[in-house]
Amino acid sequence: PSPWSTALAVRTLLVLDRVDIDLRSIARTMGRRQHAGGWSNRELGVPRPDVTAVVLGTLTRVGRGAADLDAAWEWLSTSMDDADRHRTFVVSTVLENLAQLRPKDRFVGELVRLLLDARMDVGGKRVWAAYSAVNNALVEPSVAHTARAVVALRTATAVVDHPEVEDAIGQAVHWLAAEPNDDGITEILRVDPDRPGLDVPVAHFTSAHVVQALVGQAGVSRTRLEGAFDTLWASYVPAEGLWAWRQDGQLPIWMSHDAVAALRVAALAGFPSPHEPETGARIVPTPGGPPQPPDPPGH
């Protein structure tokens, strides 16, 4: 089990309002994995900022266990290296989590500035590529990274008024609304050029992030959103009740987390999912366990 997947599993359970899980025990286990102030999924001398931010946000919700959350915040705000500060995925992930904890903190404002400065111009609209520390002529704009950045910036502006951010979100939403390619993509975070075994592959469930970025936004056609939903549901495996990374058939917990988060945002915005797939999954009662939900009609 990794801190990243465990933290996102806990987040998913919270969204699903599951209370029959010993979250305190999980929190204690995650706390014991802390080192040098933060968390990593790799054997590294220093933590990963994306993993640390997700675990920090999760433990703040369920209890710190044995973790030192102040040390995690201190590490994030002072120790992110230059490469990570130019990775849209990393900055977006850290911002989305920390903006919910201390929205007016100086470091949150710094992350917002990093994202705004990382944009590239595409047809008069400023959007995001995966990495910003290179000449714009050498990189392509990314639907996945632009959607992630929109969600992160919107999280920050939910509690702090920032007109420049609102304009940036508006430009990105306009661009995303005209870009129908919602296929998943993978990027490689190169931690140490001399140690390829430490490379971190990050797979992006693009359609789930696009749904979160576009649902409820003015000027976004229903057809565009339904296309994103089609792609999201195409990865659903009814027999498992989970979403699969179709490139290799794995069932990563982060993918189901992103899907559940997207469907929740859509439901809160009053946009019904155009699909109602049968899950095919059956819950087997455990003797003496909590009451189980009944099978839906027809099952």
Short mmCIF file of C-alpha atoms in Angstrom, two decimals:
data_model
loop_
_atom_site.label_atom_id
_atom_site.label_comp_id
_atom_site.label_asym_id
_atom_site.label_seq_id
_atom_site.Cartn_x
_atom_site.Cartn_y
_atom_site.Cartn_z
CA PRO A 1 0.00 0.00 0.00
CA SER A 2 1.27 3.48 -0.85
CA PRO A 3 0.54 6.75 0.98
CA TRP A 4 -0.85 8.24 -2.28
CA SER A 5 -3.36 5.47 -2.95
CA THR A 6 -4.30 5.09 0.70
CA ALA A 7 -5.00 8.80 1.07
CA LEU A 8 -7.15 8.86 -2.06
CA ALA A 9 -9.00 5.72 -0.97
CA VAL A 10 -9.88 7.48 2.28
CA ARG A 11 -11.05 10.55 0.33
CA THR A 12 -13.27 8.35 -1.82
CA LEU A 13 -14.82 6.70 1.23
CA LEU A 14 -15.53 10.12 2.73
CA VAL A 15 -17.29 11.25 -0.46
CA LEU A 16 -19.34 8.04 -0.39
CA ASP A 17 -20.18 8.71 3.29
CA ARG A 18 -18.83 5.35 4.45
CA VAL A 19 -18.44 5.36 8.23
CA ASP A 20 -17.83 1.64 8.75
CA ILE A 21 -14.07 1.99 8.18
CA ASP A 22 -11.44 2.34 10.92
CA LEU A 23 -10.04 5.61 9.59
CA ARG A 24 -8.04 6.28 12.76
CA SER A 25 -6.05 3.09 12.24
CA ILE A 26 -5.41 4.07 8.63
CA ALA A 27 -4.31 7.53 9.78
CA ARG A 28 -1.83 5.99 12.22
CA THR A 29 -0.41 3.80 9.46
CA MET A 30 0.00 6.77 7.11
CA GLY A 31 1.59 8.78 9.88
CA ARG A 32 4.26 6.14 10.35
CA ARG A 33 5.23 6.46 6.68
CA GLN A 34 6.18 10.14 7.12
CA HIS A 35 9.86 10.92 6.67
CA ALA A 36 11.84 14.15 6.41
CA GLY A 37 8.62 16.05 6.96
CA GLY A 38 6.51 14.51 4.19
CA TRP A 39 5.57 11.41 2.25
CA SER A 40 6.70 9.63 -0.91
CA ASN A 41 5.78 6.53 -2.87
CA ARG A 42 9.42 5.96 -3.73
CA GLU A 43 12.57 5.19 -1.78
CA LEU A 44 13.86 8.74 -1.74
CA GLY A 45 15.82 10.87 0.63
CA VAL A 46 13.19 13.59 0.35
CA PRO A 47 9.38 13.46 0.11
CA ARG A 48 7.28 14.10 -2.99
CA PRO A 49 5.27 17.35 -2.86
CA ASP A 50 2.22 15.91 -4.65
CA VAL A 51 2.05 12.89 -2.31
CA THR A 52 2.68 15.03 0.77
CA ALA A 53 -0.10 17.47 -0.15
CA VAL A 54 -2.67 14.71 -0.68
CA VAL A 55 -1.76 12.92 2.55
CA LEU A 56 -1.71 16.21 4.48
CA GLY A 57 -5.17 17.10 3.18
CA THR A 58 -6.48 13.66 4.07
CA LEU A 59 -5.05 13.46 7.58
CA THR A 60 -6.43 16.94 8.32
CA ARG A 61 -9.88 15.46 7.65
CA VAL A 62 -9.62 12.17 9.57
CA GLY A 63 -7.04 12.83 12.28
CA ARG A 64 -3.29 13.14 12.21
CA GLY A 65 -2.48 9.86 13.91
CA ALA A 66 1.27 9.84 14.43
CA ALA A 67 1.95 12.42 11.71
CA ASP A 68 3.49 15.84 12.22
CA LEU A 69 1.25 17.96 9.99
CA ASP A 70 3.05 21.21 10.80
CA ALA A 71 6.31 19.66 9.59
CA ALA A 72 4.57 18.56 6.39
CA TRP A 73 3.30 22.07 5.75
CA GLU A 74 6.74 23.53 6.47
CA TRP A 75 8.41 21.08 4.07
CA LEU A 76 5.93 21.83 1.29
CA SER A 77 6.21 25.59 1.64
CA THR A 78 10.01 25.71 1.74
CA SER A 79 11.44 22.64 0.04
CA MET A 80 9.78 22.09 -3.36
CA ASP A 81 12.55 22.05 -5.94
CA ASP A 82 12.62 24.14 -9.10
CA ALA A 83 11.58 21.27 -11.39
CA ASP A 84 8.43 20.58 -9.37
CA ARG A 85 7.55 24.26 -9.34
CA HIS A 86 7.34 24.07 -13.14
CA ARG A 87 5.28 20.86 -13.29
CA THR A 88 1.62 21.74 -13.74
CA PHE A 89 0.45 18.48 -12.18
CA VAL A 90 2.54 18.99 -9.04
CA VAL A 91 1.65 22.65 -8.51
CA SER A 92 -2.04 22.00 -9.20
CA THR A 93 -2.16 19.07 -6.78
CA VAL A 94 -0.42 20.95 -3.99
CA LEU A 95 -2.56 24.06 -4.52
CA GLU A 96 -5.87 22.18 -4.66
CA ASN A 97 -5.13 20.51 -1.32
CA LEU A 98 -3.54 23.38 0.57
CA ALA A 99 -6.07 26.00 -0.54
CA GLN A 100 -8.70 24.05 1.39
CA LEU A 101 -6.61 24.13 4.56
CA ARG A 102 -5.11 27.63 4.76
CA PRO A 103 -6.52 29.62 1.82
CA LYS A 104 -4.93 32.92 2.87
CA ASP A 105 -1.48 31.53 3.55
CA ARG A 106 1.41 33.14 1.70
CA PHE A 107 2.41 29.84 0.13
CA VAL A 108 -1.05 29.34 -1.39
CA GLY A 109 -0.71 32.73 -3.05
CA GLU A 110 2.73 31.72 -4.31
CA LEU A 111 1.31 28.56 -5.87
CA VAL A 112 -1.44 30.56 -7.58
CA ARG A 113 1.22 32.85 -9.03
CA LEU A 114 3.26 29.87 -10.24
CA LEU A 115 0.27 28.46 -12.11
CA LEU A 116 -0.66 31.79 -13.68
CA ASP A 117 2.92 32.36 -14.87
CA ALA A 118 3.17 28.83 -16.29
CA ARG A 119 0.58 29.35 -19.04
CA MET A 120 1.26 29.34 -22.77
CA ASP A 121 -0.63 31.22 -25.47
CA VAL A 122 -2.72 29.11 -27.84
CA GLY A 123 -4.84 31.04 -30.32
CA GLY A 124 -5.26 33.96 -27.96
CA LYS A 125 -6.14 31.78 -24.97
CA ARG A 126 -3.61 31.09 -22.22
CA VAL A 127 -3.60 27.44 -21.12
CA TRP A 128 -1.22 24.87 -19.64
CA ALA A 129 1.30 22.31 -20.83
CA ALA A 130 2.74 19.59 -18.60
CA TYR A 131 5.98 21.49 -17.97
CA SER A 132 6.64 25.20 -18.18
CA ALA A 133 10.43 25.52 -17.84
CA VAL A 134 11.00 25.12 -21.59
CA ASN A 135 10.41 27.13 -24.73
CA ASN A 136 6.69 27.09 -25.55
CA ALA A 137 7.54 26.10 -29.11
CA LEU A 138 8.79 22.75 -27.79
CA VAL A 139 5.65 21.69 -25.91
CA GLU A 140 1.99 21.18 -26.66
CA PRO A 141 -0.95 22.43 -24.62
CA SER A 142 -2.53 19.70 -22.52
CA VAL A 143 -6.23 19.13 -21.91
CA ALA A 144 -5.47 17.10 -18.79
CA HIS A 145 -3.13 19.67 -17.24
CA THR A 146 -5.34 22.62 -18.16
CA ALA A 147 -8.34 20.92 -16.55
CA ARG A 148 -6.31 20.13 -13.42
CA ALA A 149 -5.12 23.73 -13.19
CA VAL A 150 -8.68 25.05 -13.55
CA VAL A 151 -9.91 22.85 -10.70
CA ALA A 152 -7.02 23.90 -8.46
CA LEU A 153 -7.44 27.61 -9.17
CA ARG A 154 -11.19 27.39 -8.65
CA THR A 155 -10.55 25.81 -5.25
CA ALA A 156 -8.38 28.79 -4.32
CA THR A 157 -10.89 31.40 -5.53
CA ALA A 158 -13.75 29.74 -3.65
CA VAL A 159 -12.47 31.43 -0.49
CA VAL A 160 -10.23 34.26 -1.74
CA ASP A 161 -11.35 36.78 -4.36
CA HIS A 162 -8.80 37.01 -7.18
CA PRO A 163 -9.99 38.68 -10.45
CA GLU A 164 -6.87 37.62 -12.38
CA VAL A 165 -7.54 34.00 -11.50
CA GLU A 166 -11.16 34.27 -12.60
CA ASP A 167 -9.99 35.55 -15.98
CA ALA A 168 -7.47 32.72 -16.27
CA ILE A 169 -10.18 30.16 -15.48
CA GLY A 170 -12.49 31.73 -18.05
CA GLN A 171 -9.87 31.52 -20.82
CA ALA A 172 -9.03 27.91 -19.95
CA VAL A 173 -12.69 26.85 -19.83
CA HIS A 174 -13.28 28.43 -23.23
CA TRP A 175 -10.34 26.48 -24.67
CA LEU A 176 -11.33 23.21 -23.01
CA ALA A 177 -14.87 23.54 -24.32
CA ALA A 178 -13.50 23.41 -27.87
CA GLU A 179 -10.99 20.58 -27.27
CA PRO A 180 -12.79 17.21 -27.34
CA ASN A 181 -9.78 14.94 -26.75
CA ASP A 182 -10.36 13.53 -23.26
CA ASP A 183 -8.23 10.40 -23.53
CA GLY A 184 -6.01 9.49 -20.59
CA ILE A 185 -2.33 10.34 -20.83
CA THR A 186 0.78 9.44 -18.86
CA GLU A 187 3.71 11.68 -17.98
CA ILE A 188 6.97 10.70 -16.35
CA LEU A 189 8.29 12.75 -13.45
CA ARG A 190 12.07 12.36 -13.60
CA VAL A 191 13.21 12.60 -9.99
CA ASP A 192 16.89 11.81 -10.58
CA PRO A 193 18.34 11.72 -14.13
CA ASP A 194 20.97 9.22 -12.99
CA ARG A 195 18.44 6.83 -11.38
CA PRO A 196 15.65 5.95 -13.84
CA GLY A 197 14.28 3.43 -11.35
CA LEU A 198 13.00 6.37 -9.31
CA ASP A 199 10.97 7.79 -12.21
CA VAL A 200 7.36 8.45 -11.22
CA PRO A 201 4.77 7.70 -13.93
CA VAL A 202 1.67 9.85 -13.46
CA ALA A 203 -1.43 8.78 -15.37
CA HIS A 204 -4.12 11.41 -15.87
CA PHE A 205 -7.80 10.38 -16.06
CA THR A 206 -8.42 13.32 -18.36
CA SER A 207 -12.18 13.00 -18.77
CA ALA A 208 -12.77 13.07 -15.00
CA HIS A 209 -10.78 16.30 -14.67
CA VAL A 210 -12.54 17.82 -17.67
CA VAL A 211 -15.94 17.10 -16.12
CA GLN A 212 -14.87 18.84 -12.92
CA ALA A 213 -13.48 21.81 -14.86
CA LEU A 214 -16.44 22.33 -17.23
CA VAL A 215 -19.64 21.21 -15.54
CA GLY A 216 -21.85 24.12 -14.59
CA GLN A 217 -19.80 26.64 -16.58
CA ALA A 218 -21.49 29.09 -18.94
CA GLY A 219 -20.82 28.60 -22.63
CA VAL A 220 -20.04 24.89 -22.38
CA SER A 221 -22.30 22.84 -24.62
CA ARG A 222 -24.12 19.81 -23.33
CA THR A 223 -22.60 17.85 -26.22
CA ARG A 224 -19.08 18.67 -24.96
CA LEU A 225 -19.88 17.48 -21.46
CA GLU A 226 -21.64 14.35 -22.66
CA GLY A 227 -18.53 13.51 -24.69
CA ALA A 228 -16.43 13.74 -21.52
CA PHE A 229 -18.92 11.53 -19.68
CA ASP A 230 -18.81 8.99 -22.52
CA THR A 231 -15.04 8.75 -22.14
CA LEU A 232 -15.29 8.53 -18.36
CA TRP A 233 -17.81 5.68 -18.45
CA ALA A 234 -15.86 3.84 -21.16
CA SER A 235 -13.28 2.99 -18.48
CA TYR A 236 -15.85 1.69 -16.00
CA VAL A 237 -15.81 -2.04 -15.20
CA PRO A 238 -19.30 -3.06 -13.98
CA ALA A 239 -18.18 -6.40 -12.57
CA GLU A 240 -15.70 -4.62 -10.28
CA GLY A 241 -17.60 -1.41 -9.62
CA LEU A 242 -14.36 0.45 -10.38
CA TRP A 243 -12.62 2.29 -13.20
CA ALA A 244 -9.79 0.67 -15.17
CA TRP A 245 -6.71 2.18 -16.78
CA ARG A 246 -7.34 0.66 -20.20
CA GLN A 247 -3.70 0.73 -21.28
CA ASP A 248 -2.84 -2.11 -18.89
CA GLY A 249 -6.11 -3.18 -17.28
CA GLN A 250 -5.14 -2.12 -13.76
CA LEU A 251 -7.76 -0.77 -11.35
CA PRO A 252 -5.93 2.13 -9.65
CA ILE A 253 -7.72 3.63 -6.68
CA TRP A 254 -6.81 7.17 -7.79
CA MET A 255 -8.81 6.59 -10.99
CA SER A 256 -11.97 5.62 -9.14
CA HIS A 257 -11.39 8.56 -6.78
CA ASP A 258 -11.22 10.97 -9.72
CA ALA A 259 -14.35 9.46 -11.28
CA VAL A 260 -16.34 9.62 -8.04
CA ALA A 261 -15.19 13.21 -7.45
CA ALA A 262 -16.26 14.19 -10.98
CA LEU A 263 -19.67 12.54 -10.65
CA ARG A 264 -20.21 14.27 -7.31
CA VAL A 265 -19.38 17.68 -8.80
CA ALA A 266 -21.76 17.00 -11.70
CA ALA A 267 -24.55 15.94 -9.34
CA LEU A 268 -24.11 19.06 -7.18
CA ALA A 269 -24.25 21.20 -10.33
CA GLY A 270 -27.51 19.56 -11.34
CA PHE A 271 -26.02 17.87 -14.40
CA PRO A 272 -27.25 14.27 -14.50
CA SER A 273 -24.84 11.70 -15.83
CA PRO A 274 -26.03 10.55 -19.28
CA HIS A 275 -25.29 6.96 -18.24
CA GLU A 276 -26.73 4.77 -15.54
CA PRO A 277 -24.68 1.59 -15.86
CA GLU A 278 -25.49 -1.49 -13.87
CA THR A 279 -22.62 -2.02 -11.49
CA GLY A 280 -22.72 -5.79 -11.60
CA ALA A 281 -21.04 -5.70 -8.19
CA ARG A 282 -22.66 -7.47 -5.26
CA ILE A 283 -21.89 -6.81 -1.61
CA VAL A 284 -21.50 -10.02 0.40
CA PRO A 285 -22.70 -9.48 3.98
CA THR A 286 -20.24 -10.26 6.74
CA PRO A 287 -21.75 -12.06 9.75
CA GLY A 288 -22.14 -9.53 12.50
CA GLY A 289 -21.08 -6.72 10.18
CA PRO A 290 -22.91 -3.47 9.45
CA PRO A 291 -26.23 -3.54 7.55
CA GLN A 292 -25.78 -3.78 3.80
CA PRO A 293 -27.76 -1.81 1.21
CA PRO A 294 -30.44 -3.78 -0.62
CA ASP A 295 -29.97 -4.79 -4.24
CA PRO A 296 -31.53 -2.26 -6.62
CA PRO A 297 -34.68 -3.31 -8.50
CA GLY A 298 -34.04 -5.84 -11.25
CA HIS A 299 -30.82 -7.23 -9.70
#
